[in-house]
mmCIF file of C-alpha atoms and ligand atoms in Angstrom:
data_model
loop_
_atom_site.group_PDB
_atom_site.id
_atom_site.type_symbol
_atom_site.label_atom_id
_atom_site.label_comp_id
_atom_site.label_asym_id
_atom_site.label_seq_id
_atom_site.Cartn_x
_atom_site.Cartn_y
_atom_site.Cartn_z
ATOM 1 C CA MET L 1 -3.135 -23.176 16.878
ATOM 2 C CA THR L 2 -5.728 -25.739 15.821
ATOM 3 C CA ARG L 3 -9.064 -24.290 17.338
ATOM 4 C CA THR L 4 -11.655 -26.604 18.600
ATOM 5 C CA VAL L 5 -15.114 -26.086 18.449
ATOM 6 C CA ILE L 6 -18.541 -27.850 20.064
ATOM 7 C CA ILE L 7 -21.531 -27.796 17.896
ATOM 8 C CA THR L 8 -24.940 -29.114 19.724
ATOM 9 C CA GLY L 9 -27.516 -30.572 17.715
ATOM 10 C CA GLY L 10 -24.743 -31.569 15.424
ATOM 11 C CA THR L 11 -25.951 -34.240 13.586
ATOM 12 C CA SER L 12 -28.720 -32.806 11.607
ATOM 13 C CA GLY L 13 -29.724 -29.630 9.355
ATOM 14 C CA ILE L 14 -27.793 -26.339 10.270
ATOM 15 C CA GLY L 15 -26.036 -27.939 13.303
ATOM 16 C CA LYS L 16 -24.395 -30.766 11.143
ATOM 17 C CA ALA L 17 -23.189 -28.222 7.698
ATOM 18 C CA THR L 18 -22.244 -25.993 10.324
ATOM 19 C CA ALA L 19 -19.543 -28.796 11.510
ATOM 20 C CA LEU L 20 -18.178 -30.316 8.593
ATOM 21 C CA TYR L 21 -17.423 -26.845 7.388
ATOM 22 C CA PHE L 22 -15.610 -25.966 10.295
ATOM 23 C CA ALA L 23 -13.890 -29.161 9.504
ATOM 24 C CA LYS L 24 -12.488 -27.239 6.094
ATOM 25 C CA ASN L 25 -11.904 -24.483 7.818
ATOM 26 C CA GLY L 26 -9.173 -26.608 9.873
ATOM 27 C CA TYR L 27 -11.392 -26.813 13.040
ATOM 28 C CA LYS L 28 -11.163 -30.152 15.717
ATOM 29 C CA VAL L 29 -15.263 -30.786 16.152
ATOM 30 C CA VAL L 30 -16.588 -31.790 18.567
ATOM 31 C CA VAL L 31 -20.553 -32.741 17.741
ATOM 32 C CA THR L 32 -22.986 -33.830 20.208
ATOM 33 C CA SER L 33 -26.569 -34.871 19.831
ATOM 34 C CA ARG L 34 -29.226 -36.253 22.543
ATOM 35 C CA ASN L 35 -29.447 -39.440 19.941
ATOM 36 C CA PRO L 36 -26.590 -41.791 20.390
ATOM 37 C CA ASN L 37 -27.704 -43.784 17.444
ATOM 38 C CA LYS L 38 -26.092 -40.538 15.512
ATOM 39 C CA GLU L 39 -22.455 -41.335 15.933
ATOM 40 C CA ALA L 40 -21.386 -44.243 13.357
ATOM 41 C CA GLU L 41 -24.204 -41.564 10.736
ATOM 42 C CA ILE L 42 -22.142 -38.277 11.517
ATOM 43 C CA LEU L 43 -18.296 -40.600 11.756
ATOM 44 C CA GLU L 44 -19.664 -41.259 7.572
ATOM 45 C CA ASP L 45 -20.178 -37.912 6.796
ATOM 46 C CA PHE L 46 -16.980 -36.370 7.806
ATOM 47 C CA GLU L 47 -15.129 -39.002 6.917
ATOM 48 C CA LYS L 48 -16.595 -39.174 2.901
ATOM 49 C CA GLU L 49 -15.609 -34.947 3.395
ATOM 50 C CA GLU L 50 -12.052 -36.403 4.901
ATOM 51 C CA ALA L 51 -12.412 -35.106 8.591
ATOM 52 C CA THR L 52 -12.797 -36.523 11.964
ATOM 53 C CA VAL L 53 -14.917 -35.306 14.073
ATOM 54 C CA THR L 54 -15.507 -36.248 18.507
ATOM 55 C CA PHE L 55 -18.732 -37.107 18.886
ATOM 56 C CA TYR L 56 -20.304 -37.092 22.555
ATOM 57 C CA GLU L 57 -24.346 -37.766 23.470
ATOM 58 C CA LEU L 58 -25.340 -34.691 25.124
ATOM 59 C CA ASP L 59 -29.342 -33.306 25.902
ATOM 60 C CA VAL L 60 -29.071 -30.161 26.291
ATOM 61 C CA THR L 61 -31.683 -29.655 28.966
ATOM 62 C CA LYS L 62 -29.255 -31.204 31.630
ATOM 63 C CA GLU L 63 -27.167 -28.681 33.056
ATOM 64 C CA GLU L 64 -24.304 -31.536 34.250
ATOM 65 C CA LEU L 65 -24.073 -32.981 31.454
ATOM 66 C CA VAL L 66 -23.432 -29.832 29.398
ATOM 67 C CA LYS L 67 -20.987 -29.129 32.085
ATOM 68 C CA GLU L 68 -19.740 -32.250 31.560
ATOM 69 C CA VAL L 69 -19.243 -31.987 27.433
ATOM 70 C CA ILE L 70 -17.426 -28.782 27.657
ATOM 71 C CA ASN L 71 -14.778 -30.071 30.522
ATOM 72 C CA LYS L 72 -13.930 -33.169 28.383
ATOM 73 C CA THR L 73 -13.534 -31.133 25.777
ATOM 74 C CA VAL L 74 -11.623 -28.822 27.063
ATOM 75 C CA ALA L 75 -9.285 -32.016 28.375
ATOM 76 C CA LYS L 76 -8.830 -33.675 24.889
ATOM 77 C CA PHE L 77 -7.855 -30.714 23.357
ATOM 78 C CA GLY L 78 -6.719 -28.205 25.833
ATOM 79 C CA LYS L 79 -8.887 -25.588 25.160
ATOM 80 C CA LEU L 80 -12.276 -24.315 23.724
ATOM 81 C CA ASP L 81 -12.169 -21.979 21.756
ATOM 82 C CA SER L 82 -15.953 -21.872 20.057
ATOM 83 C CA ILE L 83 -20.012 -23.041 21.148
ATOM 84 C CA VAL L 84 -22.392 -22.579 18.542
ATOM 85 C CA ASN L 85 -25.916 -23.265 20.760
ATOM 86 C CA ASN L 86 -27.540 -24.859 17.954
ATOM 87 C CA SER L 87 -29.861 -27.214 19.312
ATOM 88 C CA GLY L 88 -33.452 -26.057 19.451
ATOM 89 C CA ILE L 89 -37.078 -27.645 18.361
ATOM 90 C CA SER L 90 -39.804 -26.256 17.151
ATOM 91 C CA LEU L 91 -43.431 -26.665 18.773
ATOM 92 C CA GLY L 92 -46.689 -25.410 19.294
ATOM 93 C CA ASN L 93 -48.025 -24.577 15.714
ATOM 94 C CA ALA L 94 -51.011 -22.467 16.665
ATOM 95 C CA ILE L 95 -52.620 -20.271 17.115
ATOM 96 C CA LEU L 96 -51.972 -18.781 20.894
ATOM 97 C CA GLY L 97 -55.089 -20.015 22.637
ATOM 98 C CA GLU L 98 -54.752 -23.230 20.856
ATOM 99 C CA THR L 99 -51.556 -24.423 21.693
ATOM 100 C CA GLU L 100 -50.457 -26.347 24.452
ATOM 101 C CA SER L 101 -48.614 -25.059 27.805
ATOM 102 C CA ASP L 102 -46.343 -28.218 27.636
ATOM 103 C CA GLU L 103 -44.860 -27.871 24.548
ATOM 104 C CA LEU L 104 -43.976 -23.836 26.061
ATOM 105 C CA LYS L 105 -42.407 -25.645 28.948
ATOM 106 C CA GLN L 106 -40.388 -27.954 26.085
ATOM 107 C CA MET L 107 -39.367 -25.220 24.268
ATOM 108 C CA LEU L 108 -37.911 -23.309 26.985
ATOM 109 C CA GLU L 109 -35.904 -26.215 28.383
ATOM 110 C CA THR L 110 -34.248 -27.011 25.235
ATOM 111 C CA ASN L 111 -34.484 -23.640 23.459
ATOM 112 C CA VAL L 112 -33.504 -21.157 25.906
ATOM 113 C CA MET L 113 -32.271 -23.704 28.897
ATOM 114 C CA GLY L 114 -30.318 -25.367 26.772
ATOM 115 C CA VAL L 115 -28.473 -22.294 25.232
ATOM 116 C CA TYR L 116 -28.055 -20.987 28.399
ATOM 117 C CA TYR L 117 -26.156 -23.999 30.085
ATOM 118 C CA GLY L 118 -24.243 -24.218 26.883
ATOM 119 C CA MET L 119 -23.069 -20.488 27.313
ATOM 120 C CA LYS L 120 -22.382 -20.390 31.127
ATOM 121 C CA HIS L 121 -20.287 -23.400 30.509
ATOM 122 C CA ALA L 122 -18.486 -22.832 27.941
ATOM 123 C CA ILE L 123 -17.718 -18.867 29.266
ATOM 124 C CA ASN L 124 -16.129 -19.905 32.340
ATOM 125 C CA ALA L 125 -14.378 -22.465 30.484
ATOM 126 C CA MET L 126 -13.401 -19.724 28.361
ATOM 127 C CA LEU L 127 -12.214 -17.643 30.581
ATOM 128 C CA LYS L 128 -9.606 -19.749 31.889
ATOM 129 C CA THR L 129 -8.391 -19.991 28.694
ATOM 130 C CA GLY L 130 -7.814 -16.900 27.144
ATOM 131 C CA GLY L 131 -11.739 -15.904 25.775
ATOM 132 C CA GLY L 132 -13.576 -17.698 23.224
ATOM 133 C CA THR L 133 -16.698 -17.054 20.395
ATOM 134 C CA ILE L 134 -20.313 -17.739 21.065
ATOM 135 C CA VAL L 135 -22.801 -18.403 18.579
ATOM 136 C CA ASN L 136 -26.231 -18.632 19.378
ATOM 137 C CA LEU L 137 -29.147 -19.948 16.780
ATOM 138 C CA ALA L 138 -31.857 -17.073 17.062
ATOM 139 C CA SER L 139 -34.209 -17.044 14.325
ATOM 140 C CA ILE L 140 -36.292 -14.148 12.490
ATOM 141 C CA ALA L 141 -39.067 -15.319 15.289
ATOM 142 C CA GLY L 142 -36.692 -13.973 17.327
ATOM 143 C CA ILE L 143 -37.073 -10.871 16.043
ATOM 144 C CA ASN L 144 -40.506 -10.862 14.749
ATOM 145 C CA GLY L 145 -43.165 -12.385 15.581
ATOM 146 C CA LEU L 146 -44.323 -14.481 13.207
ATOM 147 C CA TYR L 147 -48.127 -16.390 12.692
ATOM 148 C CA ALA L 148 -48.965 -19.182 14.525
ATOM 149 C CA THR L 149 -45.644 -18.938 15.792
ATOM 150 C CA ALA L 150 -45.928 -17.375 19.378
ATOM 151 C CA LEU L 151 -44.434 -20.115 21.376
ATOM 152 C CA TYR L 152 -40.812 -20.406 19.245
ATOM 153 C CA ASN L 153 -41.250 -16.872 19.362
ATOM 154 C CA ALA L 154 -40.579 -16.727 23.234
ATOM 155 C CA SER L 155 -38.485 -18.822 22.789
ATOM 156 C CA LYS L 156 -36.072 -17.380 20.155
ATOM 157 C CA HIS L 157 -36.405 -13.690 21.183
ATOM 158 C CA ALA L 158 -35.477 -15.970 25.299
ATOM 159 C CA VAL L 159 -31.651 -16.513 22.831
ATOM 160 C CA VAL L 160 -31.632 -12.641 21.623
ATOM 161 C CA GLY L 161 -31.645 -11.277 25.177
ATOM 162 C CA LEU L 162 -29.174 -13.523 26.367
ATOM 163 C CA THR L 163 -26.783 -13.631 23.595
ATOM 164 C CA LYS L 164 -26.844 -9.551 23.479
ATOM 165 C CA GLY L 165 -26.689 -9.113 28.118
ATOM 166 C CA ALA L 166 -24.138 -11.872 27.526
ATOM 167 C CA SER L 167 -21.791 -9.917 24.288
ATOM 168 C CA LEU L 168 -21.873 -7.072 27.727
ATOM 169 C CA ASP L 169 -20.962 -8.633 30.178
ATOM 170 C CA TYR L 170 -18.035 -10.777 28.628
ATOM 171 C CA ALA L 171 -17.086 -7.588 26.099
ATOM 172 C CA THR L 172 -13.710 -6.752 27.661
ATOM 173 C CA GLN L 173 -12.504 -10.083 28.833
ATOM 174 C CA GLY L 174 -11.774 -11.712 25.276
ATOM 175 C CA ILE L 175 -15.236 -13.498 24.357
ATOM 176 C CA ARG L 176 -17.419 -12.324 21.734
ATOM 177 C CA VAL L 177 -20.951 -13.844 21.742
ATOM 178 C CA ASN L 178 -23.143 -13.816 18.963
ATOM 179 C CA ALA L 179 -25.985 -14.956 16.543
ATOM 180 C CA VAL L 180 -27.592 -15.667 13.736
ATOM 181 C CA ALA L 181 -30.932 -14.915 12.907
ATOM 182 C CA PRO L 182 -31.775 -16.901 10.190
ATOM 183 C CA GLY L 183 -35.163 -17.247 7.236
ATOM 184 C CA ALA L 184 -36.520 -20.493 7.109
ATOM 185 C CA ILE L 185 -33.844 -22.614 6.115
ATOM 186 C CA LYS L 186 -34.479 -26.610 4.323
ATOM 187 C CA THR L 187 -34.344 -28.787 7.479
ATOM 188 C CA ASP L 188 -36.387 -31.503 9.463
ATOM 189 C CA ILE L 189 -37.643 -28.230 11.939
ATOM 190 C CA LEU L 190 -39.192 -26.515 9.338
ATOM 191 C CA LYS L 191 -40.613 -29.764 7.687
ATOM 192 C CA ASN L 192 -42.251 -30.287 10.614
ATOM 193 C CA ALA L 193 -44.197 -27.349 10.908
ATOM 194 C CA ILE L 194 -45.013 -28.002 7.126
ATOM 195 C CA GLU L 195 -46.511 -31.403 8.211
ATOM 196 C CA SER L 196 -48.799 -29.819 11.095
ATOM 197 C CA GLY L 197 -50.395 -27.401 8.378
ATOM 198 C CA THR L 198 -49.427 -24.303 9.456
ATOM 199 C CA TYR L 199 -48.372 -23.923 6.353
ATOM 200 C CA ASP L 200 -47.242 -24.394 2.791
ATOM 201 C CA VAL L 201 -43.788 -24.334 1.158
ATOM 202 C CA SER L 202 -44.400 -21.492 -1.335
ATOM 203 C CA ALA L 203 -46.661 -19.661 1.480
ATOM 204 C CA ILE L 204 -42.942 -20.282 3.123
ATOM 205 C CA GLU L 205 -41.619 -18.892 0.497
ATOM 206 C CA ALA L 206 -43.456 -15.898 -0.145
ATOM 207 C CA LEU L 207 -42.338 -14.100 3.189
ATOM 208 C CA HIS L 208 -38.744 -14.112 1.993
ATOM 209 C CA PRO L 209 -38.519 -11.063 -0.894
ATOM 210 C CA ILE L 210 -35.792 -13.871 -2.476
ATOM 211 C CA ASN L 211 -38.727 -15.754 -2.929
ATOM 212 C CA ARG L 212 -36.823 -19.240 -1.746
ATOM 213 C CA LEU L 213 -35.767 -21.322 1.711
ATOM 214 C CA GLY L 214 -32.727 -20.709 2.207
ATOM 215 C CA GLU L 215 -29.726 -23.643 2.590
ATOM 216 C CA VAL L 216 -28.260 -24.993 5.525
ATOM 217 C CA GLU L 217 -24.354 -23.789 4.114
ATOM 218 C CA ASP L 218 -25.928 -20.352 3.967
ATOM 219 C CA ILE L 219 -26.070 -20.077 7.892
ATOM 220 C CA ALA L 220 -23.025 -22.612 8.402
ATOM 221 C CA LYS L 221 -20.680 -19.436 6.811
ATOM 222 C CA ALA L 222 -22.337 -16.824 8.756
ATOM 223 C CA ILE L 223 -21.646 -18.869 11.960
ATOM 224 C CA TYR L 224 -18.321 -19.130 10.777
ATOM 225 C CA PHE L 225 -18.064 -15.877 10.122
ATOM 226 C CA LEU L 226 -18.956 -14.596 13.696
ATOM 227 C CA ALA L 227 -17.374 -17.487 16.110
ATOM 228 C CA SER L 228 -14.110 -17.845 13.809
ATOM 229 C CA GLU L 229 -10.882 -15.304 13.250
ATOM 230 C CA GLU L 230 -12.562 -13.576 10.129
ATOM 231 C CA ASN L 231 -14.086 -11.350 12.152
ATOM 232 C CA SER L 232 -12.770 -9.896 15.522
ATOM 233 C CA PHE L 233 -14.934 -6.439 16.410
ATOM 234 C CA MET L 234 -18.470 -8.259 15.967
ATOM 235 C CA THR L 235 -20.314 -8.486 19.250
ATOM 236 C CA GLY L 236 -23.644 -8.618 20.175
ATOM 237 C CA THR L 237 -24.800 -8.675 16.747
ATOM 238 C CA ILE L 238 -27.664 -10.919 16.227
ATOM 239 C CA LEU L 239 -26.596 -11.737 12.435
ATOM 240 C CA SER L 240 -29.869 -12.307 9.968
ATOM 241 C CA VAL L 241 -29.644 -14.297 7.511
ATOM 242 C CA ASP L 242 -32.619 -14.244 6.022
ATOM 243 C CA GLY L 243 -33.014 -13.571 2.242
ATOM 244 C CA GLY L 244 -34.011 -10.157 2.890
ATOM 245 C CA TYR L 245 -37.094 -10.757 5.280
ATOM 246 C CA ASN L 246 -36.362 -8.839 7.395
ATOM 247 C CA ALA L 247 -35.380 -5.196 5.347
ATOM 248 C CA ARG L 248 -39.406 -4.761 4.916
HETATM 249 P P1 LIG F 301 -32.727 -29.933 13.201
HETATM 250 O O1 LIG F 301 -33.824 -30.197 13.738
HETATM 251 O O2 LIG F 301 -32.441 -30.686 11.834
HETATM 252 O O3 LIG F 301 -31.849 -29.562 14.284
HETATM 253 C C1 LIG F 301 -32.391 -29.394 15.238
HETATM 254 C C2 LIG F 301 -30.933 -30.193 16.303
HETATM 255 O O4 LIG F 301 -31.644 -29.954 17.371
HETATM 256 C C3 LIG F 301 -31.848 -31.980 16.087
HETATM 257 O O5 LIG F 301 -30.090 -32.485 15.863
HETATM 258 C C4 LIG F 301 -32.363 -31.556 17.343
HETATM 259 O O6 LIG F 301 -31.737 -33.261 18.222
HETATM 260 C C5 LIG F 301 -31.259 -31.031 18.396
HETATM 261 N N1 LIG F 301 -31.877 -30.927 19.379
HETATM 262 C C6 LIG F 301 -33.345 -30.893 19.787
HETATM 263 N N2 LIG F 301 -33.425 -31.287 21.353
HETATM 264 C C7 LIG F 301 -32.436 -30.858 22.030
HETATM 265 C C8 LIG F 301 -31.612 -31.772 23.386
HETATM 266 N N3 LIG F 301 -32.941 -31.156 24.257
HETATM 267 N N4 LIG F 301 -30.780 -32.108 23.439
HETATM 268 C C9 LIG F 301 -29.688 -32.105 22.441
HETATM 269 N N5 LIG F 301 -30.092 -31.800 21.180
HETATM 270 C C10 LIG F 301 -31.948 -31.337 20.745
HETATM 271 O O7 LIG F 301 -33.484 -28.476 12.623
HETATM 272 P P2 LIG F 301 -32.438 -27.010 11.873
HETATM 273 O O8 LIG F 301 -33.664 -26.363 11.607
HETATM 274 O O9 LIG F 301 -30.932 -27.287 11.267
HETATM 275 O O10 LIG F 301 -32.912 -26.396 13.765
HETATM 276 C C11 LIG F 301 -31.121 -25.939 13.994
HETATM 277 C C12 LIG F 301 -31.469 -24.646 15.132
HETATM 278 O O11 LIG F 301 -31.628 -23.659 14.074
HETATM 279 C C13 LIG F 301 -32.464 -24.580 15.855
HETATM 280 O O12 LIG F 301 -32.408 -23.852 16.853
HETATM 281 C C14 LIG F 301 -33.562 -23.923 14.999
HETATM 282 O O13 LIG F 301 -34.783 -23.839 15.977
HETATM 283 C C15 LIG F 301 -33.044 -22.958 14.422
HETATM 284 N N6 LIG F 301 -33.369 -21.930 13.166
HETATM 285 C C16 LIG F 301 -34.170 -23.092 12.300
HETATM 286 C C17 LIG F 301 -34.466 -22.352 10.937
HETATM 287 C C18 LIG F 301 -35.572 -23.350 10.163
HETATM 288 O O14 LIG F 301 -35.728 -22.558 9.249
HETATM 289 N N7 LIG F 301 -34.817 -24.815 9.689
HETATM 290 C C19 LIG F 301 -34.415 -20.817 10.818
HETATM 291 C C20 LIG F 301 -34.279 -20.241 12.048
HETATM 292 C C21 LIG F 301 -33.741 -21.245 13.037
#
């Protein structure tokens, strides 16, 4: 039976690459974005790959809307097999005393509450249809402290906590919960950190023993591995895909 996956924030970067990778592997893919203007673009991207996609507008900070998208997906496809809680923002690239309190609040809303809503309502839907898998987007910043990144660190450490805790809650109920922890990947989120003047590209590359940035496809494949039937024994794992960052 064809499987169904929701990917939040799936119109750019890691989310888009992941959505296309699931589609290539035969999944029915639901992509959400807070920007309705992105629908035409994502439909075109999928058409080029001879794949189909369902698009729903969704701001992940709105719990009722998250629940509604999950319910609509189950109504359309019969069940939800996987959700990739990918939506995330990175603000406040400054040393802590110079950060804005509001930037932490915004990141907690999107990176933590948004992931929590996605997990909670997906889990409750999956429990009714025989289980499923959840993959959250953590980060090297969810495992380590990074300079001038304490606020983003806090939000991604919370994602690690949600992942590990929920994996235990549902380990015997057919729901596996994992996260990927990417190093620096070539996407808009990183471009913003570079443009804010906190880092330059070669400094970021040098943080990784492989000495380059990662590609979105590297993360897409790891997410697919965690979410799909390629693996049935991994849960509560925070999978590093980071060019060796955590080996030091
Ligand atoms: P991106 O900026 O291309 O993707 C983030 C997506 O989240 C965007 O599509 C954005 O519109 C969406 N989003 C933000 N706030 C939202 C909201 N309230 N509701 C719905 N969607 C929202 O950047 P990227 O790199 O693809 O990020 C994907 C995930 O990977 C994020 O969670 C990020 O923190 C994480 N990550 C990225 C790394 C990198 O170096 N690029 C490294 C480690 C983790």
